Short mmCIF file of C-alpha atoms in Angstrom, two decimals:
data_model
loop_
_atom_site.label_atom_id
_atom_site.label_comp_id
_atom_site.label_asym_id
_atom_site.label_seq_id
_atom_site.Cartn_x
_atom_site.Cartn_y
_atom_site.Cartn_z
CA UNK A 1 5.30 38.83 8.28
CA UNK A 2 4.27 37.82 11.87
CA UNK A 3 7.37 36.33 12.88
CA UNK A 4 7.96 36.91 16.57
CA UNK A 5 10.57 39.62 17.20
CA UNK A 6 13.68 39.21 18.54
CA UNK A 7 12.56 40.69 21.89
CA UNK A 8 10.40 38.03 22.43
CA UNK A 9 11.67 35.11 24.80
CA UNK A 10 12.16 31.60 23.49
CA UNK A 11 12.06 28.50 25.69
CA UNK A 12 13.04 25.13 24.87
CA UNK A 13 12.19 22.38 27.12
CA UNK A 14 14.75 19.24 26.47
CA UNK A 15 18.30 19.63 26.50
CA UNK A 16 19.49 16.55 24.18
CA UNK A 17 21.00 17.27 20.74
CA UNK A 18 18.23 18.50 19.01
CA UNK A 19 16.85 20.85 21.80
CA UNK A 20 20.49 22.14 22.10
CA UNK A 21 20.40 22.66 18.27
CA UNK A 22 17.30 24.44 18.26
CA UNK A 23 17.88 26.71 20.96
CA UNK A 24 21.09 27.71 19.16
CA UNK A 25 19.20 28.63 16.39
CA UNK A 26 17.02 31.00 18.04
CA UNK A 27 19.72 32.04 20.10
CA UNK A 28 22.03 33.02 16.80
CA UNK A 29 18.68 34.81 15.46
CA UNK A 30 18.95 37.39 18.57
CA UNK A 31 16.39 35.98 21.12
CA UNK A 32 16.49 35.39 24.43
CA UNK A 33 16.60 31.92 25.11
CA UNK A 34 15.97 29.57 28.37
CA UNK A 35 16.83 26.22 28.53
CA UNK A 36 14.81 23.53 30.48
CA UNK A 37 15.39 19.85 31.43
CA UNK A 38 13.71 17.93 34.01
CA UNK A 39 17.12 16.03 34.83
CA UNK A 40 18.93 18.32 37.30
CA UNK A 41 22.06 20.04 36.19
CA UNK A 42 21.29 19.02 32.07
CA UNK A 43 20.09 22.92 31.35
CA UNK A 44 23.36 23.96 32.87
CA UNK A 45 25.41 21.68 30.62
CA UNK A 46 23.29 22.55 27.60
CA UNK A 47 24.13 26.18 28.19
CA UNK A 48 27.89 25.44 28.24
CA UNK A 49 27.91 23.13 25.40
CA UNK A 50 25.92 25.91 23.40
CA UNK A 51 28.65 28.43 24.49
CA UNK A 52 31.14 26.11 23.32
CA UNK A 53 29.78 25.73 19.71
CA UNK A 54 29.35 29.49 19.59
CA UNK A 55 33.18 29.73 20.19
CA UNK A 56 33.84 27.20 17.50
CA UNK A 57 31.76 29.52 15.17
CA UNK A 58 33.78 32.25 16.12
CA UNK A 59 37.25 30.35 15.39
CA UNK A 60 35.61 29.22 11.95
CA UNK A 61 34.75 33.00 11.15
CA UNK A 62 30.98 32.39 11.05
CA UNK A 63 30.07 34.68 13.28
CA UNK A 64 32.06 37.44 14.83
CA UNK A 65 33.21 37.68 18.47
CA UNK A 66 30.48 40.43 19.52
CA UNK A 67 27.54 38.42 18.22
CA UNK A 68 28.88 35.55 20.45
CA UNK A 69 29.32 37.50 23.25
CA UNK A 70 25.83 39.22 22.81
CA UNK A 71 24.33 35.70 22.56
CA UNK A 72 25.84 33.94 25.80
CA UNK A 73 24.10 37.44 27.86
CA UNK A 74 20.50 35.97 26.38
CA UNK A 75 21.13 32.39 27.04
CA UNK A 76 20.18 31.04 30.48
CA UNK A 77 19.24 27.66 31.85
CA UNK A 78 16.13 27.58 33.99
CA UNK A 79 15.87 25.35 37.08
CA UNK A 80 11.74 25.54 37.28
CA UNK A 81 9.14 25.32 34.67
CA UNK A 82 7.64 28.42 36.27
CA UNK A 83 10.98 30.47 34.66
CA UNK A 84 9.49 30.28 31.26
CA UNK A 85 6.43 32.12 32.03
CA UNK A 86 7.37 35.03 29.90
CA UNK A 87 8.42 33.01 27.06
CA UNK A 88 6.47 33.61 23.59
CA UNK A 89 7.29 30.49 22.06
CA UNK A 90 8.07 27.16 23.85
CA UNK A 91 9.51 24.34 21.75
CA UNK A 92 9.52 21.12 23.14
CA UNK A 93 12.25 18.49 22.20
CA UNK A 94 11.69 15.65 24.97
CA UNK A 95 11.17 12.03 24.48
CA UNK A 96 8.84 10.75 21.50
CA UNK A 97 6.59 9.64 24.08
CA UNK A 98 2.76 10.76 23.86
CA UNK A 99 1.99 10.80 27.72
CA UNK A 100 5.15 12.87 28.57
CA UNK A 101 4.39 15.40 25.74
CA UNK A 102 0.76 15.83 26.70
CA UNK A 103 1.80 16.05 30.73
CA UNK A 104 4.41 18.86 29.85
CA UNK A 105 2.39 20.96 27.54
CA UNK A 106 -0.83 20.58 30.31
CA UNK A 107 1.81 21.90 32.82
CA UNK A 108 3.10 24.65 30.43
CA UNK A 109 -0.46 25.97 30.05
CA UNK A 110 -0.35 26.61 33.77
CA UNK A 111 2.63 28.69 33.37
CA UNK A 112 2.84 30.65 30.34
CA UNK A 113 0.58 33.32 28.97
CA UNK A 114 -2.72 33.04 26.72
CA UNK A 115 -0.78 33.92 23.67
CA UNK A 116 2.16 32.03 23.81
CA UNK A 117 2.82 29.73 21.18
CA UNK A 118 3.48 26.13 22.06
CA UNK A 119 5.26 23.82 19.44
CA UNK A 120 6.41 20.10 19.43
CA UNK A 121 9.34 19.13 17.60
CA UNK A 122 8.06 15.60 17.46
CA UNK A 123 9.01 13.50 14.08
CA UNK A 124 6.58 10.61 14.45
CA UNK A 125 3.53 11.54 16.91
CA UNK A 126 0.39 13.59 16.01
CA UNK A 127 0.42 17.00 16.83
CA UNK A 128 -3.28 16.76 17.49
CA UNK A 129 -2.88 14.04 19.68
CA UNK A 130 -0.32 16.12 21.73
CA UNK A 131 -2.35 19.22 21.88
CA UNK A 132 -5.35 16.88 23.09
CA UNK A 133 -5.15 17.73 26.65
CA UNK A 134 -5.10 21.52 26.45
CA UNK A 135 -7.61 23.71 27.34
CA UNK A 136 -6.53 25.73 24.30
CA UNK A 137 -5.16 23.39 21.58
CA UNK A 138 -5.32 25.96 19.02
CA UNK A 139 -2.07 27.30 20.01
CA UNK A 140 -0.20 24.33 19.59
CA UNK A 141 1.69 23.46 16.24
CA UNK A 142 4.30 21.37 14.85
CA UNK A 143 7.84 22.81 14.37
CA UNK A 144 9.82 19.80 13.10
CA UNK A 145 13.49 20.57 12.62
CA UNK A 146 16.22 17.99 11.06
CA UNK A 147 19.35 16.98 12.92
CA UNK A 148 21.62 19.00 13.10
CA UNK A 149 19.24 21.82 13.14
CA UNK A 150 21.77 24.76 13.02
CA UNK A 151 22.82 23.46 9.91
CA UNK A 152 20.02 21.88 8.01
CA UNK A 153 17.42 24.14 6.46
CA UNK A 154 13.79 22.28 6.59
CA UNK A 155 11.34 22.94 9.20
CA UNK A 156 8.21 21.30 8.70
CA UNK A 157 5.27 23.12 10.31
CA UNK A 158 2.76 21.05 11.17
CA UNK A 159 -1.09 22.14 11.68
CA UNK A 160 -2.94 19.74 14.03
CA UNK A 161 -6.88 19.30 13.73
CA UNK A 162 -7.29 22.03 16.11
CA UNK A 163 -4.27 24.47 15.23
CA UNK A 164 -5.51 27.94 14.55
CA UNK A 165 -4.21 29.70 11.26
CA UNK A 166 -2.48 32.33 12.99
CA UNK A 167 -0.34 29.98 15.33
CA UNK A 168 0.75 28.26 12.13
CA UNK A 169 1.29 31.41 10.18
CA UNK A 170 3.39 32.90 13.24
CA UNK A 171 5.63 29.28 13.54
CA UNK A 172 6.34 29.28 9.88
CA UNK A 173 7.27 33.21 9.70
CA UNK A 174 9.24 32.91 12.61
CA UNK A 175 11.18 29.79 11.23
CA UNK A 176 11.69 31.60 8.05
CA UNK A 177 13.07 34.80 10.00
CA UNK A 178 15.56 32.36 11.61
CA UNK A 179 16.87 31.66 8.21
CA UNK A 180 15.37 28.48 7.82
CA UNK A 181 13.07 27.23 5.28
CA UNK A 182 9.70 26.00 6.23
CA UNK A 183 7.08 24.10 4.39
CA UNK A 184 3.28 23.66 5.54
CA UNK A 185 2.16 20.37 6.57
CA UNK A 186 -1.11 18.71 7.66
CA UNK A 187 -0.97 16.44 10.60
CA UNK A 188 -0.68 12.95 9.08
CA UNK A 189 1.31 10.20 9.98
CA UNK A 190 5.49 10.98 9.14
CA UNK A 191 4.31 14.62 8.11
CA UNK A 192 5.83 15.12 4.64
CA UNK A 193 9.52 13.97 4.58
CA UNK A 194 9.12 10.70 6.82
CA UNK A 195 6.03 9.79 5.05
CA UNK A 196 7.43 10.04 1.41
CA UNK A 197 10.77 9.03 2.00
CA UNK A 198 9.70 5.54 3.35
CA UNK A 199 10.14 3.52 0.09
CA UNK A 200 13.78 4.76 -0.43
CA UNK A 201 14.05 1.90 2.55
CA UNK A 202 11.36 -0.11 2.20
CA UNK A 203 11.83 -0.97 -1.48
CA UNK A 204 15.66 -1.46 -0.81
CA UNK A 205 14.58 -3.88 2.39
CA UNK A 206 12.37 -5.58 -0.39
CA UNK A 207 14.93 -5.98 -2.83
CA UNK A 208 17.44 -7.36 -0.52
CA UNK A 209 14.77 -9.74 0.76
CA UNK A 210 13.91 -11.23 -2.47
CA UNK A 211 17.77 -11.49 -3.12
CA UNK A 212 18.01 -9.15 -5.93
CA UNK A 213 21.42 -7.76 -4.91
CA UNK A 214 23.53 -7.55 -1.58
CA UNK A 215 23.27 -4.29 -0.11
CA UNK A 216 26.52 -3.01 -1.23
CA UNK A 217 24.97 -3.31 -4.86
CA UNK A 218 21.84 -2.03 -4.08
CA UNK A 219 23.50 1.06 -2.13
CA UNK A 220 25.69 1.55 -5.38
CA UNK A 221 22.89 1.44 -8.06
CA UNK A 222 20.76 4.14 -6.15
CA UNK A 223 23.85 5.83 -5.50
CA UNK A 224 25.53 5.79 -9.16
CA UNK A 225 22.24 5.61 -10.98
CA UNK A 226 19.99 7.42 -9.63
CA UNK A 227 22.15 10.18 -7.98
CA UNK A 228 20.96 9.76 -4.29
CA UNK A 229 23.78 10.73 -2.09
CA UNK A 230 23.83 7.63 -0.05
CA UNK A 231 22.19 4.29 -0.47
CA UNK A 232 19.22 3.18 1.94
CA UNK A 233 21.72 0.39 3.97
CA UNK A 234 24.65 3.13 4.48
CA UNK A 235 22.15 5.58 5.29
CA UNK A 236 20.00 3.48 7.78
CA UNK A 237 23.13 2.23 9.44
CA UNK A 238 24.08 6.06 10.18
CA UNK A 239 20.60 7.28 11.38
CA UNK A 240 20.69 4.16 13.34
CA UNK A 241 18.61 0.79 12.42
CA UNK A 242 16.60 1.37 15.81
CA UNK A 243 15.37 4.77 14.81
CA UNK A 244 14.93 4.14 10.94
CA UNK A 245 12.81 0.99 12.04
CA UNK A 246 11.02 2.72 14.82
CA UNK A 247 9.79 5.61 12.60
CA UNK A 248 8.74 2.93 9.77
CA UNK A 249 6.84 1.17 12.47
CA UNK A 250 5.07 4.44 13.53
CA UNK A 251 3.95 5.43 10.34
CA UNK A 252 2.75 1.98 9.28
CA UNK A 253 0.58 1.93 12.45
CA UNK A 254 -0.61 5.33 12.05
CA UNK A 255 -1.91 4.36 8.67
CA UNK A 256 -3.68 1.47 10.31
CA UNK A 257 -0.86 -1.20 9.09
CA UNK A 258 -1.51 0.03 5.47
CA UNK A 259 0.57 -2.73 3.56
CA UNK A 260 2.17 0.07 1.65
CA UNK A 261 4.04 0.91 4.89
CA UNK A 262 4.75 -2.63 6.18
CA UNK A 263 8.09 -2.83 8.03
CA UNK A 264 10.65 -5.14 7.16
CA UNK A 265 11.52 -8.26 8.46
CA UNK A 266 15.35 -8.08 7.76
CA UNK A 267 15.57 -4.76 9.55
CA UNK A 268 13.62 -6.13 12.47
CA UNK A 269 16.14 -8.97 12.76
CA UNK A 270 19.11 -6.71 12.72
CA UNK A 271 17.63 -4.75 15.33
CA UNK A 272 16.92 -7.38 17.46
CA UNK A 273 20.37 -8.42 17.03
CA UNK A 274 21.90 -5.27 18.20
CA UNK A 275 23.60 -4.30 15.26
CA UNK A 276 21.90 -0.62 15.04
CA UNK A 277 24.63 0.68 12.60
CA UNK A 278 27.57 3.06 13.09
CA UNK A 279 26.68 3.77 16.87
CA UNK A 280 27.17 0.12 17.80
CA UNK A 281 30.13 -0.76 15.22
CA UNK A 282 27.82 -2.83 12.94
CA UNK A 283 24.68 -2.53 11.00
CA UNK A 284 24.52 -3.80 7.52
CA UNK A 285 28.16 -3.13 7.46
CA UNK A 286 31.09 -3.62 9.55
CA UNK A 287 32.52 -0.17 11.28
CA UNK A 288 35.32 -1.76 13.27
CA UNK A 289 38.44 -0.31 13.02
CA UNK A 290 40.32 -1.72 9.56
CA UNK A 291 37.09 -3.36 8.48
CA UNK A 292 36.79 -3.09 4.58
CA UNK A 293 33.46 -2.29 3.22
CA UNK A 294 31.85 -4.92 0.53
CA UNK A 295 32.33 -3.81 -2.83
CA UNK A 296 29.18 -3.95 -5.02
CA UNK A 297 28.72 -6.75 -7.65
CA UNK A 298 30.35 -5.01 -10.98
CA UNK A 299 30.91 -7.06 -14.37
CA UNK A 300 34.11 -7.46 -15.60
CA UNK A 301 35.06 -5.77 -19.09
CA UNK A 302 32.97 -6.79 -22.08
CA UNK A 303 33.52 -6.11 -25.67
CA UNK A 304 31.26 -3.36 -26.88
CA UNK A 305 28.77 -4.59 -29.98
CA UNK A 306 29.94 -2.72 -33.36
CA UNK A 307 26.07 -2.14 -33.82
CA UNK A 308 22.93 -2.24 -32.34
CA UNK A 309 19.33 -1.77 -33.66
CA UNK A 310 16.44 0.73 -32.07
CA UNK A 311 12.87 -0.04 -32.34
CA UNK A 312 10.87 3.34 -31.86
CA UNK A 313 11.46 5.72 -29.31
CA UNK A 314 13.32 4.49 -25.83
CA UNK A 315 10.55 5.98 -23.22
CA UNK A 316 11.30 8.82 -20.82
CA UNK A 317 14.82 9.34 -19.91
CA UNK A 318 15.70 6.45 -21.59
CA UNK A 319 15.45 8.35 -24.86
CA UNK A 320 19.01 9.93 -24.76
CA UNK A 321 20.56 6.36 -24.75
CA UNK A 322 20.31 6.41 -28.70
CA UNK A 323 22.58 9.42 -28.72
CA UNK A 324 25.15 8.19 -26.05
CA UNK A 325 25.48 5.13 -28.10
CA UNK A 326 25.97 6.95 -31.47
CA UNK A 327 28.50 9.09 -29.25
CA UNK A 328 30.62 6.10 -28.15
CA UNK A 329 30.96 5.07 -32.22
CA UNK A 330 28.53 2.33 -32.07
CA UNK A 331 26.51 2.06 -35.47
CA UNK A 332 22.65 2.54 -34.64
CA UNK A 333 19.90 1.23 -37.16
CA UNK A 334 16.23 0.85 -36.98
CA UNK A 335 14.73 -2.23 -35.91
CA UNK A 336 11.72 -3.26 -37.92
CA UNK A 337 9.96 -5.80 -35.78
CA UNK A 338 6.48 -5.82 -36.79
CA UNK A 339 3.45 -5.18 -34.74
CA UNK A 340 5.72 -3.65 -31.77
CA UNK A 341 5.44 -0.28 -30.25
CA UNK A 342 7.42 -0.77 -27.13
CA UNK A 343 10.89 1.31 -27.86
CA UNK A 344 13.89 -1.44 -26.94
CA UNK A 345 17.49 -1.83 -28.40
CA UNK A 346 18.17 -4.81 -30.63
CA UNK A 347 21.45 -6.36 -29.60
CA UNK A 348 23.69 -8.37 -32.41
CA UNK A 349 22.42 -11.56 -30.84
CA UNK A 350 18.66 -10.78 -31.35
CA UNK A 351 18.14 -10.17 -27.37
CA UNK A 352 15.91 -7.16 -26.81
CA UNK A 353 17.26 -4.89 -24.36
CA UNK A 354 14.16 -2.79 -22.92
CA UNK A 355 13.93 -0.36 -19.76
CA UNK A 356 12.01 -1.96 -17.01
CA UNK A 357 8.36 -1.56 -17.10
CA UNK A 358 7.60 -3.56 -13.97
CA UNK A 359 7.19 -7.01 -15.21
CA UNK A 360 10.43 -9.30 -14.96
CA UNK A 361 12.34 -10.15 -18.08
CA UNK A 362 11.01 -13.44 -17.73
CA UNK A 363 7.90 -14.72 -19.14
CA UNK A 364 7.11 -11.52 -20.74
CA UNK A 365 6.36 -12.91 -24.27
CA UNK A 366 9.73 -12.22 -25.54
CA UNK A 367 12.22 -15.31 -26.32
CA UNK A 368 15.17 -13.39 -25.09
CA UNK A 369 14.88 -10.20 -22.96
CA UNK A 370 17.19 -7.94 -21.03
CA UNK A 371 15.78 -5.41 -18.75
CA UNK A 372 17.84 -2.30 -17.77
CA UNK A 373 16.84 -0.21 -14.65
CA UNK A 374 15.66 3.23 -14.66
CA UNK A 375 17.86 5.99 -14.27
CA UNK A 376 16.73 9.86 -14.13
CA UNK A 377 19.82 10.90 -15.96
CA UNK A 378 21.54 8.31 -18.23
CA UNK A 379 24.22 10.82 -19.41
CA UNK A 380 25.27 11.36 -15.73
CA UNK A 381 24.74 7.94 -14.39
CA UNK A 382 27.84 6.26 -13.56
CA UNK A 383 26.45 2.66 -13.30
CA UNK A 384 23.35 0.69 -14.70
CA UNK A 385 21.78 -2.53 -13.41
CA UNK A 386 20.71 -5.28 -15.50
CA UNK A 387 18.43 -8.08 -15.09
CA UNK A 388 18.49 -10.90 -17.87
CA UNK A 389 15.52 -13.32 -18.94
CA UNK A 390 16.06 -17.12 -18.10
CA UNK A 391 16.03 -17.98 -22.20
CA UNK A 392 19.17 -15.38 -22.52
CA UNK A 393 22.58 -16.84 -23.05
CA UNK A 394 25.85 -15.68 -21.30
CA UNK A 395 26.65 -14.20 -24.67
CA UNK A 396 23.68 -11.89 -24.91
CA UNK A 397 24.39 -10.80 -21.42
CA UNK A 398 27.66 -9.91 -22.39
CA UNK A 399 26.35 -8.12 -25.50
CA UNK A 400 24.29 -5.73 -23.00
CA UNK A 401 27.24 -5.15 -20.42
CA UNK A 402 29.74 -4.24 -23.30
CA UNK A 403 27.18 -1.83 -24.52
CA UNK A 404 26.82 -0.09 -21.20
CA UNK A 405 30.25 -0.01 -20.39
CA UNK A 406 31.20 1.60 -23.76
CA UNK A 407 29.19 4.27 -22.65
CA UNK A 408 31.21 4.69 -19.53
CA UNK A 409 28.92 3.05 -17.05
CA UNK A 410 29.87 0.05 -14.36
CA UNK A 411 27.24 -2.61 -14.66
CA UNK A 412 25.61 -4.69 -11.90
CA UNK A 413 23.82 -7.74 -12.85
CA UNK A 414 20.95 -8.40 -10.84
CA UNK A 415 18.35 -10.97 -10.20
CA UNK A 416 15.30 -10.56 -12.45
CA UNK A 417 12.84 -9.36 -10.13
CA UNK A 418 9.58 -6.90 -11.44
CA UNK A 419 10.79 -3.02 -11.10
CA UNK A 420 14.40 -3.91 -10.44
CA UNK A 421 15.83 -1.44 -7.64
CA UNK A 422 15.56 2.40 -8.97
CA UNK A 423 12.39 1.94 -10.81
CA UNK A 424 10.53 0.47 -7.82
CA UNK A 425 11.98 2.91 -5.46
CA UNK A 426 11.26 6.13 -7.65
CA UNK A 427 7.61 5.06 -8.74
CA UNK A 428 6.80 4.59 -5.09
CA UNK A 429 8.07 7.97 -4.01
CA UNK A 430 6.40 9.51 -6.71
CA UNK A 431 3.17 7.58 -5.86
CA UNK A 432 3.41 8.64 -2.15
CA UNK A 433 4.04 12.30 -3.00
CA UNK A 434 1.17 12.16 -5.55
CA UNK A 435 -1.35 10.78 -3.21
CA UNK A 436 -0.18 13.38 -0.28
CA UNK A 437 -0.56 16.39 -2.92
CA UNK A 438 -4.08 15.14 -3.68
CA UNK A 439 -5.07 14.92 -0.10
CA UNK A 440 -3.61 18.31 0.63
CA UNK A 441 -0.83 17.25 3.19
CA UNK A 442 1.32 19.65 1.58
CA UNK A 443 1.65 21.51 -1.67
CA UNK A 444 3.63 19.89 -4.59
CA UNK A 445 6.09 22.77 -4.29
CA UNK A 446 6.41 22.60 -0.44
CA UNK A 447 6.58 18.43 -1.07
CA UNK A 448 9.58 18.80 -3.41
CA UNK A 449 11.32 21.55 -1.33
CA UNK A 450 11.00 18.86 1.52
CA UNK A 451 12.47 16.15 -0.08
CA UNK A 452 15.43 18.17 -1.27
CA UNK A 453 16.33 19.52 1.73
CA UNK A 454 15.11 17.13 4.12
CA UNK A 455 16.72 13.98 2.94
CA UNK A 456 18.78 15.59 0.08
CA UNK A 457 17.09 14.02 -2.95
CA UNK A 458 18.50 14.55 -6.27
CA UNK A 459 15.13 16.38 -7.02
CA UNK A 460 11.45 16.28 -5.90
CA UNK A 461 9.18 13.74 -6.76
CA UNK A 462 6.46 15.95 -8.08
CA UNK A 463 9.15 17.04 -10.74
CA UNK A 464 10.16 13.55 -11.27
CA UNK A 465 6.56 12.59 -12.24
CA UNK A 466 6.59 15.10 -14.93
CA UNK A 467 9.81 13.89 -16.40
CA UNK A 468 8.59 10.22 -16.26
CA UNK A 469 4.89 10.87 -16.93
CA UNK A 470 2.27 9.60 -14.64
CA UNK A 471 1.18 7.27 -16.91
CA UNK A 472 4.36 5.30 -17.11
CA UNK A 473 4.71 5.47 -13.33
CA UNK A 474 1.14 3.95 -13.05
CA UNK A 475 2.03 1.11 -15.52
CA UNK A 476 5.18 0.09 -13.67
CA UNK A 477 3.34 0.01 -10.09
CA UNK A 478 0.09 -1.83 -11.70
CA UNK A 479 2.54 -4.35 -13.33
CA UNK A 480 4.07 -4.76 -10.12
CA UNK A 481 1.20 -5.36 -8.35
CA UNK A 482 0.16 -8.01 -10.53
CA UNK A 483 3.56 -9.64 -9.89
CA UNK A 484 3.13 -9.56 -6.16
CA UNK A 485 0.58 -10.82 -3.75
CA UNK A 486 -1.05 -8.01 -1.54
CA UNK A 487 -2.10 -4.55 -2.20
CA UNK A 488 1.67 -3.27 -1.60
CA UNK A 489 2.27 -1.83 -5.15
CA UNK A 490 -1.38 -0.85 -5.96
CA UNK A 491 -1.33 2.71 -7.44
CA UNK A 492 -3.04 5.18 -5.68
CA UNK A 493 -6.08 6.94 -7.25
CA UNK A 494 -4.36 10.19 -7.38
CA UNK A 495 -1.94 8.66 -9.46
CA UNK A 496 -4.41 7.11 -11.87
CA UNK A 497 -6.36 10.50 -12.07
CA UNK A 498 -3.05 12.28 -12.88
CA UNK A 499 -2.25 9.91 -15.61
CA UNK A 500 -6.02 10.12 -17.20
CA UNK A 501 -5.50 13.87 -17.46
CA UNK A 502 -2.13 13.17 -18.64
CA UNK A 503 -3.57 11.40 -21.80
CA UNK A 504 -6.36 14.29 -22.17
CA UNK A 505 -3.94 16.65 -22.60
CA UNK A 506 -1.85 14.71 -24.94
#
């Protein structure tokens, strides 16, 4: 371990919510902490605010009073930058503007010792660029905490182009000593979480723009069908539409306007209207006192079919549906359609019920087809989305609805679009993750850790690709690419290579 000892002083520059949170983490870990802010009086106010939070931790029994008293003694405001001269680590948490950060670090280099570690908490700027004006850029590293820093365990440790290995290791070990879960990351737009999480927001926004479903329904499908803690529309309302869009725009620009990262026009209009979410009282949803939340589109009860036929093995996680159907008391017989290799369920009226594969239900060569959306766990899922081809009758759709309702699922009928909602979202997240791992942005293990802890995903995308199979994911994205103009859904070469290797192993 090369973690900084608790006898080392930690300085935090910037006393907003994030700066105060980082200072509190270092303070509780046992360090002397100095707070500095260019705005007069702000450092003192932040010191008092942190002391108040320590009082509340004592009241809740989280820390003993003796620890709080000792921490207060170690916490002090700084009126001038020169008061940070003895710091072993300075963490910058000022506004997200590159010139301001560069100016600060250049000034700090004239104050601190030669072995002082300089860390930026930037969430979207290049660590390499932040360190670009330093005489010794090797000492600069990214330490990206997640808000609220005292509660969320993840810290991304980012190595810029010039960051020395010793500096990154010290930052990593220090974060671990503070009780955090650090992950290593190369300096790439969005780092791990903000890069790989983009499709969670972007695909929901694209689905909304395509009029696949309304925001409340899309949220419900991803929450109840895939296990995400919050849907993308309610989550961006919580984050702030302006903040979320700014990160999306920064990552898009960082990747030279790669179409995979293209921002949403619908979100742009929301931001332009000043509807930034909870903080303004309205975003995708209305947060005014007494305002009701729109209900997701949910099908009325339908009778369950007495029997269905199943052709071959249903793909991936859908394989368990046969077992669930039999447990519901519905008779299952084999389907003997000649020349068919795709697994599907044959409904009594003759319609074929199949897992989405990136093609719409309409126009895939079958007379009557109903697609159901992906779930990572159909047994645990409480909602399923369905999309019917134009040739399906109301009776066909009613049979599909009744079947899933018999499995204790709510059903949302959505418009017939390629990839539906969950499948396109999960597939794109997986593609981004596989590509990032292949480019050595981070290890597969750190990618999964970052996505579980940083954005509370129900699993890691590298774990998901093992369960779904890279070939299935590649086929779905390739089908979506063939149904959409542009290069948004072109699968990465890394995913193609993984799929080919998967085939060799099989």
